[in-house]
Short mmCIF file of C-alpha atoms in Angstrom, two decimals:
data_model
loop_
_atom_site.label_atom_id
_atom_site.label_comp_id
_atom_site.label_asym_id
_atom_site.label_seq_id
_atom_site.Cartn_x
_atom_site.Cartn_y
_atom_site.Cartn_z
CA MET A 1 131.62 129.84 96.28
CA TYR A 2 128.36 128.52 97.67
CA GLY A 3 125.65 126.32 96.19
CA LYS A 4 122.55 124.48 97.35
CA LEU A 5 120.43 121.62 96.06
CA TYR A 6 117.58 119.63 97.59
CA SER A 7 117.59 115.92 98.25
CA SER A 8 115.74 113.58 100.59
CA CYS A 9 116.16 110.55 102.81
CA LEU A 10 113.85 108.15 104.59
CA TYR A 11 112.80 108.70 108.18
CA GLY A 12 110.75 105.68 109.07
CA ILE A 13 108.63 105.20 105.95
CA ASP A 14 108.27 108.92 105.21
CA GLY A 15 110.55 111.11 103.16
CA VAL A 16 112.35 114.05 104.80
CA LEU A 17 113.53 117.07 102.84
CA ILE A 18 117.31 117.65 103.11
CA GLU A 19 119.23 120.71 101.88
CA VAL A 20 122.60 119.80 100.36
CA GLU A 21 124.78 122.89 100.80
CA THR A 22 128.26 123.09 99.28
CA ASP A 23 130.97 125.64 100.03
CA LEU A 24 134.26 125.91 98.12
CA SER A 25 137.03 127.98 99.69
CA ASN A 26 140.78 128.41 99.44
CA GLY A 27 142.92 126.03 101.45
CA LEU A 28 144.37 122.56 101.38
CA PRO A 29 142.27 120.24 99.17
CA MET A 30 139.95 118.27 101.44
CA THR A 31 136.27 117.39 101.63
CA SER A 32 134.17 117.37 104.78
CA ILE A 33 130.56 116.22 105.10
CA ILE A 34 128.74 117.53 108.16
CA GLY A 35 125.15 117.28 109.41
CA LEU A 36 125.10 113.92 111.28
CA PRO A 37 125.82 111.64 108.28
CA ASP A 38 126.18 107.88 108.67
CA SER A 39 129.12 105.89 107.31
CA ALA A 40 127.46 105.36 103.90
CA ILE A 41 127.12 109.14 103.46
CA ARG A 42 130.69 109.82 104.61
CA GLU A 43 131.93 107.32 102.03
CA ALA A 44 130.03 109.28 99.36
CA VAL A 45 133.08 111.56 99.08
CA GLU A 46 135.10 108.84 97.36
CA ARG A 47 132.21 107.71 95.15
CA VAL A 48 131.51 111.28 94.03
CA ARG A 49 135.20 112.05 93.46
CA ALA A 50 135.72 109.00 91.23
CA ALA A 51 132.43 109.50 89.33
CA ILE A 52 133.18 113.17 88.58
CA LYS A 53 136.70 112.40 87.32
CA ASN A 54 135.63 109.37 85.26
CA CYS A 55 132.89 111.40 83.54
CA GLY A 56 135.29 114.07 82.26
CA TYR A 57 134.57 116.75 84.84
CA GLN A 58 137.13 118.07 87.31
CA TYR A 59 136.83 117.51 91.02
CA PRO A 60 137.52 120.89 92.70
CA LEU A 61 141.00 121.03 94.28
CA GLN A 62 139.83 123.28 97.10
CA ARG A 63 138.60 123.04 100.63
CA ILE A 64 135.07 121.64 100.24
CA THR A 65 132.43 121.65 102.98
CA ILE A 66 129.16 119.80 102.39
CA ASN A 67 126.38 120.39 104.89
CA LEU A 68 123.23 118.26 105.09
CA ALA A 69 120.55 120.37 106.74
CA PRO A 70 118.79 120.21 109.13
CA ALA A 71 122.00 119.46 110.97
CA ASP A 72 120.36 117.92 114.06
CA LEU A 73 118.64 115.14 112.08
CA ARG A 74 120.63 111.91 111.71
CA LYS A 75 120.77 110.80 108.08
CA GLU A 76 121.53 107.45 106.49
CA GLY A 77 121.58 105.88 103.04
CA SER A 78 123.14 106.62 99.69
CA SER A 79 120.43 108.81 98.15
CA PHE A 80 122.56 112.00 98.47
CA ASP A 81 125.36 110.95 96.07
CA LEU A 82 123.86 112.46 92.93
CA ALA A 83 122.83 115.68 94.68
CA ILE A 84 126.34 116.13 96.11
CA ALA A 85 127.95 115.54 92.71
CA ILE A 86 125.65 117.96 90.85
CA ALA A 87 126.01 120.56 93.62
CA LEU A 88 129.81 120.39 93.35
CA LEU A 89 129.71 120.73 89.56
CA ALA A 90 127.31 123.69 89.76
CA THR A 91 129.24 125.41 92.55
CA SER A 92 132.56 125.02 90.72
CA GLY A 93 131.09 126.52 87.54
CA GLN A 94 131.20 123.38 85.40
CA LEU A 95 127.41 123.01 85.18
CA VAL A 96 124.61 125.56 85.05
CA LEU A 97 121.25 124.17 86.15
CA PRO A 98 117.89 125.34 84.78
CA PRO A 99 116.97 128.37 86.92
CA GLU A 100 113.20 127.87 86.58
CA GLU A 101 113.26 124.26 87.84
CA ARG A 102 112.81 123.48 91.52
CA THR A 103 114.20 119.97 91.47
CA LEU A 104 114.67 117.25 94.06
CA VAL A 105 117.77 115.15 93.28
CA LEU A 106 118.07 111.52 94.38
CA GLY A 107 120.38 108.64 93.50
CA GLU A 108 123.48 106.62 94.33
CA LEU A 109 126.62 106.96 92.21
CA ALA A 110 128.88 104.19 90.97
CA LEU A 111 132.58 104.91 90.44
CA ASP A 112 132.12 105.13 86.66
CA GLY A 113 129.29 107.67 87.01
CA SER A 114 126.35 105.33 86.49
CA ILE A 115 123.32 105.92 88.70
CA ARG A 116 122.01 103.18 90.96
CA SER A 117 118.51 102.92 92.42
CA VAL A 118 117.72 103.70 96.05
CA PRO A 119 114.91 102.37 98.28
CA GLY A 120 111.97 104.44 99.46
CA MET A 121 111.61 106.39 96.22
CA LEU A 122 107.81 106.47 96.40
CA SER A 123 107.81 108.24 99.78
CA MET A 124 110.47 110.75 98.71
CA VAL A 125 108.73 111.64 95.44
CA ASP A 126 105.46 112.02 97.34
CA LEU A 127 107.30 114.43 99.68
CA ALA A 128 108.56 116.42 96.68
CA LYS A 129 105.04 116.82 95.36
CA ARG A 130 103.72 117.96 98.74
CA GLN A 131 106.61 120.43 99.15
CA GLY A 132 105.86 122.10 95.82
CA PHE A 133 108.79 120.85 93.73
CA THR A 134 108.29 120.94 89.97
CA SER A 135 110.45 117.91 89.13
CA VAL A 136 112.52 115.05 90.50
CA LEU A 137 115.87 113.90 89.08
CA LEU A 138 116.44 110.25 89.95
CA PRO A 139 117.87 106.89 88.76
CA SER A 140 116.24 105.44 85.68
CA ASP A 141 115.61 102.18 87.55
CA ASN A 142 113.33 104.10 89.94
CA VAL A 143 111.35 105.98 87.29
CA GLN A 144 108.52 103.46 87.00
CA GLU A 145 108.07 103.50 90.76
CA ALA A 146 108.26 107.31 90.97
CA ARG A 147 105.63 107.78 88.26
CA LEU A 148 103.07 106.18 90.54
CA ILE A 149 102.90 109.66 92.12
CA ARG A 150 100.92 111.89 89.80
CA GLY A 151 101.30 115.61 89.26
CA ILE A 152 105.10 116.01 89.23
CA GLU A 153 107.69 115.75 86.45
CA ILE A 154 110.00 112.70 86.68
CA TYR A 155 113.37 112.62 84.91
CA GLY A 156 115.51 109.49 84.85
CA LEU A 157 119.30 109.28 84.72
CA ARG A 158 121.29 106.20 83.76
CA HIS A 159 124.65 107.96 83.95
CA LEU A 160 126.03 111.24 85.22
CA MET A 161 126.98 112.16 81.64
CA ASP A 162 123.28 112.05 80.68
CA LEU A 163 123.09 115.56 82.13
CA ALA A 164 125.24 116.87 79.27
CA PRO A 165 124.04 115.22 76.04
CA ASP A 166 125.81 117.75 73.80
CA LEU A 167 129.16 116.86 75.38
CA THR A 168 128.71 113.11 75.46
CA ASN A 169 127.38 112.92 71.89
CA SER A 170 130.03 115.12 70.25
CA PRO A 171 132.28 113.52 67.56
CA ASP A 172 135.44 113.94 69.65
CA HIS A 173 133.79 112.45 72.75
CA PRO A 174 132.47 108.93 72.09
CA PRO A 175 130.12 107.81 74.86
CA ASN A 176 132.21 104.77 75.82
CA ASP A 177 135.65 106.43 75.59
CA MET A 178 136.80 108.23 78.73
CA SER A 179 140.33 108.97 77.50
CA ASN A 180 139.53 112.37 75.98
CA THR A 181 137.16 113.64 78.63
CA MET A 182 139.55 115.11 81.19
CA GLY A 183 139.40 118.89 81.13
CA LYS A 184 136.76 118.98 78.39
CA THR A 185 134.37 121.17 80.39
CA THR A 186 137.03 123.63 81.51
CA GLY A 187 138.22 124.12 77.94
CA THR A 188 134.80 124.90 76.54
CA GLY A 189 133.24 126.65 79.51
CA PRO A 190 130.38 125.47 81.73
CA ILE A 191 127.61 123.27 80.39
CA THR A 192 124.31 125.10 80.55
CA LEU A 193 121.15 123.05 80.97
CA LYS A 194 118.05 124.88 79.79
CA ASN A 195 115.79 122.08 81.00
CA TYR A 196 115.75 118.35 81.66
CA ASN A 197 113.52 117.41 78.72
CA HIS A 198 116.28 115.40 77.03
CA LEU A 199 116.08 112.96 79.95
CA ARG A 200 112.50 111.99 79.14
CA SER A 201 113.65 109.58 76.43
CA CYS A 202 115.73 107.56 78.89
CA VAL A 203 112.77 105.60 80.25
CA PRO A 204 109.38 104.73 78.71
CA ALA A 205 106.29 106.11 80.38
CA SER A 206 104.04 103.92 82.47
CA SER A 207 100.47 104.06 83.64
CA PRO A 208 100.18 105.16 87.30
CA TRP A 209 97.35 102.78 88.06
CA ILE A 210 97.29 99.24 86.71
CA LYS A 211 95.24 96.41 88.15
CA THR A 212 97.45 93.38 88.73
CA THR A 213 96.49 89.73 88.86
CA SER A 214 96.62 88.15 92.29
CA SER A 215 99.61 85.89 92.83
CA LEU A 216 97.40 83.69 94.98
CA SER A 217 94.73 83.10 92.32
CA SER A 218 95.74 79.43 92.01
CA GLU A 219 94.69 78.83 95.62
CA ASN A 220 91.01 78.18 96.17
CA TYR A 221 88.81 77.12 99.08
CA SER A 222 87.14 74.60 96.79
CA ASP A 223 90.36 72.59 97.17
CA VAL A 224 89.68 72.16 100.90
CA LEU A 225 87.29 69.29 101.54
CA GLY A 226 84.95 69.56 104.50
CA GLN A 227 85.64 72.00 107.38
CA HIS A 228 82.56 74.08 106.51
CA HIS A 229 82.32 75.62 109.98
CA VAL A 230 85.96 76.79 109.71
CA LYS A 231 85.27 78.35 106.30
CA ARG A 232 82.29 80.14 107.80
CA ALA A 233 84.53 81.52 110.56
CA LEU A 234 87.18 82.60 108.05
CA MET A 235 84.53 84.38 106.01
CA ILE A 236 83.38 86.25 109.14
CA ALA A 237 86.98 87.19 109.91
CA ALA A 238 87.48 88.52 106.38
CA ALA A 239 84.16 90.40 106.37
CA GLY A 240 84.99 92.38 109.52
CA MET A 241 88.83 92.12 109.44
CA HIS A 242 88.74 90.23 112.76
CA ASN A 243 91.72 88.37 114.21
CA ILE A 244 91.41 84.58 114.04
CA MET A 245 93.13 81.51 115.49
CA LEU A 246 92.76 77.91 114.32
CA VAL A 247 93.48 75.14 116.83
CA GLY A 248 93.67 71.46 115.92
CA PRO A 249 95.82 68.35 115.49
CA PRO A 250 98.49 68.16 112.77
CA GLY A 251 97.24 67.51 109.26
CA THR A 252 93.74 68.92 109.66
CA GLY A 253 94.36 71.77 107.18
CA LYS A 254 94.93 74.77 109.47
CA THR A 255 97.77 76.24 107.42
CA MET A 256 96.07 75.44 104.13
CA LEU A 257 92.89 77.18 105.23
CA ILE A 258 94.65 80.37 106.37
CA LYS A 259 96.90 80.58 103.31
CA ARG A 260 93.76 80.81 101.17
CA LEU A 261 92.38 83.68 103.25
CA PRO A 262 93.72 86.39 100.86
CA THR A 263 91.64 84.91 98.05
CA ILE A 264 88.38 86.02 99.68
CA LEU A 265 89.51 89.54 100.60
CA PRO A 266 88.64 92.39 98.23
CA PRO A 267 91.52 94.09 96.36
CA LEU A 268 93.04 97.23 97.79
CA SER A 269 91.48 100.58 96.98
CA GLU A 270 93.75 103.14 95.27
CA GLU A 271 94.37 104.96 98.57
CA GLU A 272 95.22 101.70 100.35
CA ALA A 273 97.39 100.56 97.44
CA LEU A 274 99.48 103.73 97.70
CA GLU A 275 99.97 103.16 101.44
CA VAL A 276 101.04 99.55 100.95
CA THR A 277 103.37 100.38 98.06
CA LYS A 278 105.03 103.16 100.09
CA VAL A 279 105.72 100.76 102.97
CA LEU A 280 107.22 98.17 100.63
CA SER A 281 109.28 100.85 98.89
CA ALA A 282 110.65 102.16 102.19
CA ALA A 283 111.57 98.62 103.23
CA GLY A 284 113.35 97.97 99.92
CA GLN A 285 110.85 95.24 99.01
CA LEU A 286 110.14 96.53 95.48
CA LYS A 287 112.92 94.57 93.84
CA GLU A 288 111.61 95.05 90.32
CA ALA A 289 110.13 98.12 88.67
CA PRO A 290 106.41 97.99 89.51
CA GLN A 291 103.88 98.07 86.70
CA GLY A 292 101.39 99.85 88.93
CA LEU A 293 100.44 100.16 92.56
CA ILE A 294 100.32 96.97 94.60
CA THR A 295 96.70 95.81 94.54
CA ASP A 296 97.01 92.45 96.31
CA ARG A 297 96.60 92.57 100.05
CA PRO A 298 99.88 91.66 101.77
CA PHE A 299 100.25 88.20 103.30
CA ARG A 300 103.23 87.95 105.64
CA SER A 301 104.23 84.68 107.30
CA PRO A 302 107.41 85.13 109.38
CA HIS A 303 109.27 82.14 110.87
CA HIS A 304 108.87 81.49 114.58
CA THR A 305 112.55 82.39 115.20
CA ILE A 306 111.87 86.06 114.34
CA SER A 307 113.01 88.68 116.87
CA ALA A 308 110.90 91.44 118.36
CA SER A 309 112.69 94.01 116.18
CA GLY A 310 111.99 91.95 113.08
CA LEU A 311 108.32 91.75 114.00
CA ILE A 312 107.58 95.40 114.84
CA GLY A 313 110.60 97.15 113.31
CA GLY A 314 113.88 98.45 114.63
CA GLY A 315 117.36 99.74 113.93
CA GLY A 316 119.29 102.94 114.63
CA ILE A 317 116.87 104.70 112.31
CA PRO A 318 114.04 102.12 112.53
CA ASN A 319 112.87 100.21 109.49
CA PRO A 320 109.36 98.74 109.18
CA GLY A 321 108.84 95.26 110.61
CA GLU A 322 106.51 92.45 109.63
CA VAL A 323 103.45 94.08 111.22
CA SER A 324 103.95 97.13 108.98
CA LEU A 325 104.74 95.04 105.90
CA ALA A 326 101.39 93.34 106.57
CA HIS A 327 99.59 96.72 106.64
CA ARG A 328 96.11 96.43 105.09
CA GLY A 329 96.61 92.68 104.82
CA ILE A 330 97.24 89.54 106.87
CA LEU A 331 99.97 88.62 109.35
CA PHE A 332 100.06 84.82 109.67
CA LEU A 333 101.85 83.30 112.67
CA ASP A 334 102.00 79.54 112.16
CA GLU A 335 102.48 77.42 115.31
CA LEU A 336 101.93 80.41 117.57
CA PRO A 337 103.28 78.88 120.84
CA GLU A 338 106.65 78.25 119.15
CA PHE A 339 107.29 82.01 118.98
CA GLN A 340 109.14 83.51 121.93
CA ARG A 341 106.76 84.91 124.49
CA GLN A 342 108.46 88.34 124.60
CA VAL A 343 108.14 88.53 120.81
CA LEU A 344 104.42 87.82 120.93
CA GLU A 345 103.87 90.40 123.66
CA VAL A 346 104.97 93.24 121.38
CA LEU A 347 101.87 92.56 119.27
CA ARG A 348 99.50 93.78 121.95
CA GLN A 349 99.88 97.49 121.27
CA PRO A 350 99.74 97.25 117.42
CA LEU A 351 96.61 95.10 117.63
CA GLU A 352 94.86 97.80 119.64
CA ASP A 353 96.24 101.02 118.13
CA GLN A 354 96.90 99.76 114.56
CA THR A 355 100.17 101.67 114.57
CA VAL A 356 103.68 100.99 115.89
CA THR A 357 105.63 103.71 117.68
CA ILE A 358 109.38 103.15 118.14
CA SER A 359 111.18 105.73 120.25
CA ARG A 360 114.83 106.64 119.90
CA ALA A 361 116.95 109.27 121.64
CA ARG A 362 116.35 111.92 118.98
CA ALA A 363 112.91 111.07 117.63
CA ALA A 364 109.91 108.74 117.72
CA PHE A 365 108.95 106.85 114.57
CA THR A 366 105.39 105.77 113.81
CA PHE A 367 104.65 103.01 111.32
CA PRO A 368 101.20 101.91 110.09
CA ALA A 369 100.16 98.45 111.31
CA GLN A 370 96.52 97.90 110.39
CA PHE A 371 96.46 94.17 109.77
CA MET A 372 94.42 91.05 110.43
CA LEU A 373 96.21 88.59 112.71
CA ALA A 374 95.73 84.97 111.66
CA CYS A 375 97.46 82.23 113.62
CA SER A 376 97.38 78.50 114.18
CA MET A 377 98.46 76.17 116.95
CA ASN A 378 98.25 72.58 118.12
CA PRO A 379 96.15 71.87 121.25
CA CYS A 380 99.20 70.39 123.04
CA PRO A 381 102.94 69.79 122.42
CA CYS A 382 102.39 66.42 120.71
CA GLY A 383 99.40 67.83 118.84
CA TYR A 384 96.88 65.03 119.42
CA LEU A 385 94.99 66.21 122.51
CA SER A 386 91.74 66.63 120.58
CA ALA A 387 92.34 63.78 118.11
CA GLN A 388 89.91 60.87 118.26
CA GLY A 389 91.81 58.12 116.43
CA GLN A 390 93.11 55.11 118.34
CA ASP A 391 96.60 55.57 116.86
CA GLN A 392 96.72 59.28 117.72
CA ARG A 393 96.53 59.36 121.47
CA CYS A 394 97.93 62.33 123.37
CA ILE A 395 101.04 61.58 125.43
CA CYS A 396 101.23 65.01 127.13
CA SER A 397 100.65 65.43 130.85
CA PRO A 398 98.27 68.16 132.04
CA ALA A 399 101.28 70.14 133.27
CA ARG A 400 102.90 70.04 129.82
CA VAL A 401 99.66 71.09 128.17
CA ALA A 402 99.26 73.99 130.61
CA ALA A 403 102.87 75.11 130.11
CA TYR A 404 102.48 74.89 126.34
CA ARG A 405 99.37 77.07 126.31
CA ALA A 406 100.88 79.48 128.85
CA ARG A 407 103.31 80.62 126.15
CA ILE A 408 100.41 82.71 124.85
CA SER A 409 99.45 85.33 127.41
CA GLY A 410 95.85 85.99 128.36
CA PRO A 411 95.89 89.63 127.17
CA LEU A 412 97.11 88.57 123.72
CA LEU A 413 94.60 85.74 123.49
CA ASP A 414 91.88 88.19 124.52
CA ARG A 415 92.63 90.24 121.39
CA ILE A 416 91.96 87.30 119.05
CA ASP A 417 88.28 87.49 118.12
CA LEU A 418 87.68 84.03 116.67
CA GLN A 419 89.21 80.91 118.25
CA ILE A 420 88.17 77.93 116.16
CA GLU A 421 88.75 74.22 116.58
CA VAL A 422 89.78 72.40 113.39
CA PRO A 423 89.06 68.70 113.95
CA PRO A 424 90.03 65.89 111.55
CA PRO A 425 87.64 66.12 108.57
CA GLY A 426 86.07 62.69 109.21
CA ASP A 427 84.15 61.27 106.25
CA TRP A 428 84.91 64.15 103.87
CA ARG A 429 83.35 62.30 100.93
CA LYS A 430 79.90 63.00 102.40
CA SER A 431 80.64 66.62 103.28
CA GLY A 432 78.96 68.01 100.17
CA ALA A 433 80.17 70.60 97.69
CA SER A 434 82.82 72.94 99.01
CA PRO A 435 82.24 76.68 98.45
CA SER A 436 84.77 78.35 96.17
CA SER A 437 86.83 81.39 97.02
CA ALA A 438 84.86 83.44 94.48
CA ASP A 439 81.56 82.62 96.22
CA MET A 440 82.99 83.51 99.62
CA GLN A 441 84.63 86.67 98.30
CA SER A 442 81.36 87.97 96.85
CA LYS A 443 79.75 87.72 100.30
CA VAL A 444 82.73 89.40 101.95
CA ILE A 445 82.67 92.26 99.44
CA ALA A 446 78.94 92.75 100.06
CA ALA A 447 79.57 92.93 103.82
CA HIS A 448 82.41 95.42 103.26
CA ALA A 449 80.06 97.57 101.18
CA ILE A 450 77.51 97.63 104.02
CA GLN A 451 80.21 98.72 106.48
CA ALA A 452 81.57 101.36 104.08
CA LYS A 453 78.09 102.90 103.83
CA ARG A 454 77.53 102.72 107.60
CA TYR A 455 80.88 104.36 108.44
CA ALA A 456 81.05 106.76 105.48
CA ASN A 457 81.36 109.83 107.73
CA HIS A 458 83.60 108.24 110.36
CA PRO A 459 87.32 107.37 110.50
CA VAL A 460 86.66 103.62 110.86
CA ARG A 461 86.10 101.29 107.94
CA TRP A 462 85.44 97.84 109.41
CA ASN A 463 83.53 96.55 112.41
CA SER A 464 86.76 95.40 114.06
CA GLN A 465 87.86 99.04 114.36
CA LEU A 466 84.92 100.09 116.53
CA SER A 467 85.77 101.09 120.07
CA GLY A 468 84.63 103.13 123.04
CA THR A 469 81.65 105.43 122.80
CA PHE A 470 81.34 104.99 119.05
CA LEU A 471 80.94 101.24 119.54
CA ARG A 472 78.10 101.78 122.02
CA LYS A 473 76.37 104.24 119.71
CA THR A 474 76.69 102.02 116.65
CA ILE A 475 75.85 98.53 117.92
CA HIS A 476 72.51 97.98 119.64
CA LEU A 477 71.56 94.56 120.99
CA PRO A 478 67.98 93.39 121.56
CA PRO A 479 67.13 92.63 125.23
CA ALA A 480 67.39 88.85 124.80
CA ALA A 481 70.81 89.13 123.16
CA GLU A 482 71.98 91.56 125.86
CA LEU A 483 70.91 89.11 128.57
CA LEU A 484 72.65 86.20 126.84
CA LEU A 485 75.88 88.17 126.51
CA ASP A 486 75.84 89.34 130.14
CA GLU A 487 75.21 85.81 131.43
CA THR A 488 78.07 84.50 129.29
CA LEU A 489 80.45 87.12 130.65
CA THR A 490 79.47 86.29 134.24
CA THR A 491 79.69 82.53 133.80
CA LEU A 492 82.99 82.48 131.90
CA GLN A 493 84.45 85.54 133.65
CA LEU A 494 85.30 87.19 130.36
CA SER A 495 86.84 90.65 130.15
CA MET A 496 85.10 93.74 128.85
CA ARG A 497 87.41 93.60 125.85
CA ALA A 498 86.04 90.14 125.04
CA ARG A 499 82.51 91.53 125.39
CA ASP A 500 83.24 94.30 122.90
CA ARG A 501 84.80 91.87 120.45
CA ILE A 502 81.77 89.56 120.64
CA MET A 503 79.53 92.55 119.86
CA LYS A 504 81.66 93.49 116.86
CA MET A 505 81.61 89.91 115.58
CA ALA A 506 77.84 89.79 115.98
CA GLN A 507 77.57 92.94 113.86
CA THR A 508 79.73 91.36 111.15
CA ILE A 509 77.59 88.21 111.16
CA ALA A 510 74.49 90.37 110.77
CA ASP A 511 76.13 92.17 107.83
CA LEU A 512 76.93 88.84 106.16
CA ASP A 513 73.31 87.79 106.61
CA HIS A 514 72.11 91.19 105.31
CA GLU A 515 70.22 91.82 108.54
CA GLY A 516 69.61 95.40 109.51
CA MET A 517 69.68 94.66 113.24
CA ILE A 518 71.67 92.21 115.33
CA GLN A 519 69.62 89.20 116.38
CA THR A 520 70.09 86.89 119.36
CA ALA A 521 71.28 84.13 117.00
CA HIS A 522 74.09 86.39 115.78
CA VAL A 523 75.32 86.95 119.34
CA ALA A 524 75.08 83.23 120.11
CA GLU A 525 77.14 82.40 117.03
CA ALA A 526 79.74 85.01 117.98
CA ILE A 527 80.02 83.56 121.50
CA GLN A 528 80.62 80.02 120.27
CA TYR A 529 83.63 81.24 118.26
CA ARG A 530 85.44 82.06 121.54
CA GLN A 531 86.30 78.40 122.06
CA LEU A 532 89.45 78.91 124.11
CA ASP A 533 87.46 81.09 126.50
CA LEU A 534 84.80 78.37 126.63
CA ASN A 535 87.49 75.73 127.43
CA LEU A 536 86.11 73.47 124.72
CA PHE A 537 89.48 71.84 124.04
#
């Protein structure tokens, strides 16, 4: 006897279609799972056996072969349990599935037959829709997440017995009494399911698109006194999604300023929200049933002890790292020189390509990594190199300062557009009114709208994404600005990458000022934000 169902597993952050084939033949009772399963899938035999017996069905006492195809693709996770159980019941004649339904089956089984949620449901349901499936059978805890994908029927299961409501609700079969269930199906013949409509009542419906309130709404730039030039730089970074670094003594507000950066960014569009939610789902970060797509831009702040695999992703079958979890948002590295140098070096490729490619023996995995890098650092190990107070004198030798800054390589530093000094605020009482996050956000949104119109027919969205020939065709400098930029490059011996980044910053500044063309003042302002290149501290 042969049967086949469809299930799925994660491969990176994308779902992969898997055929669950079952074959029952005469021989000594044993169960084999083939098709490069991991240990969690091999252990599914015992979970499925116990769940089937405890739900009143009979586990076939035959030689059972379960094949997960394609056989050359390594598979991991517990999402095949439910598909294996239903395939065994259908193949052994205890359950007849609706013939008109093309269903993807996902879920982990407990020993009593209850269905547990699995990560990555959003990606796997999206795969089912693209592959032409009519419905998805999955754990009830994942239904709210799965319904974020429109255009496909979602059915939720709390328990394996939910498949047979007539059996579980009969007078001689109380739902909580397992004592009379053994052999029930064999005595009455197979259970025929005409459809899965009875499963609709298991879980309430939800709206696929709900705007959520930002968790960072309590933070506001009006709380930060003074530091107007830093706020201006942060607004430029947000308007063009440029990378930024703040350098200054301890206690000047570097971390506080960057942690408020999400409050001036516009919310995610629906397309971006789906991307972000899929990444979080694949990483198992959606701990609770979502009430809609994630609309807040991610803000990730890993500790400086993080490994390279934790930062960019890794594992036998790689999982997304912090750079992918920060996709469409901000990756904040506080005290940048405290990170291991080899860990920081892995950021160079994602900052340029906006993707992460991790190669393994059998396949290469690509994760999205389009994020804004925000970081902070002290000017020296003791932190007071640029402090001006009499009681805050630097005690670091020039050699220590050079070694401290050498932890950040030149190529990585070259990829950080804005390098801003954050001095002590001085007499902050006379600094005037501080702009609020709402005021800054309105200007950022206006600049984003200008860029969206400019790049409507191109694959880029922000000025920071411009490169190569398209950069030269898009950004035109007046002769005076061109001369200023060339003289700066010659004097400071800057790289061509730094030149391109100054041009992109100048375009963002012009967009913030609602100028149609870049002016010399915009280029001059962009140059003065490269303060580490200028050796100003």
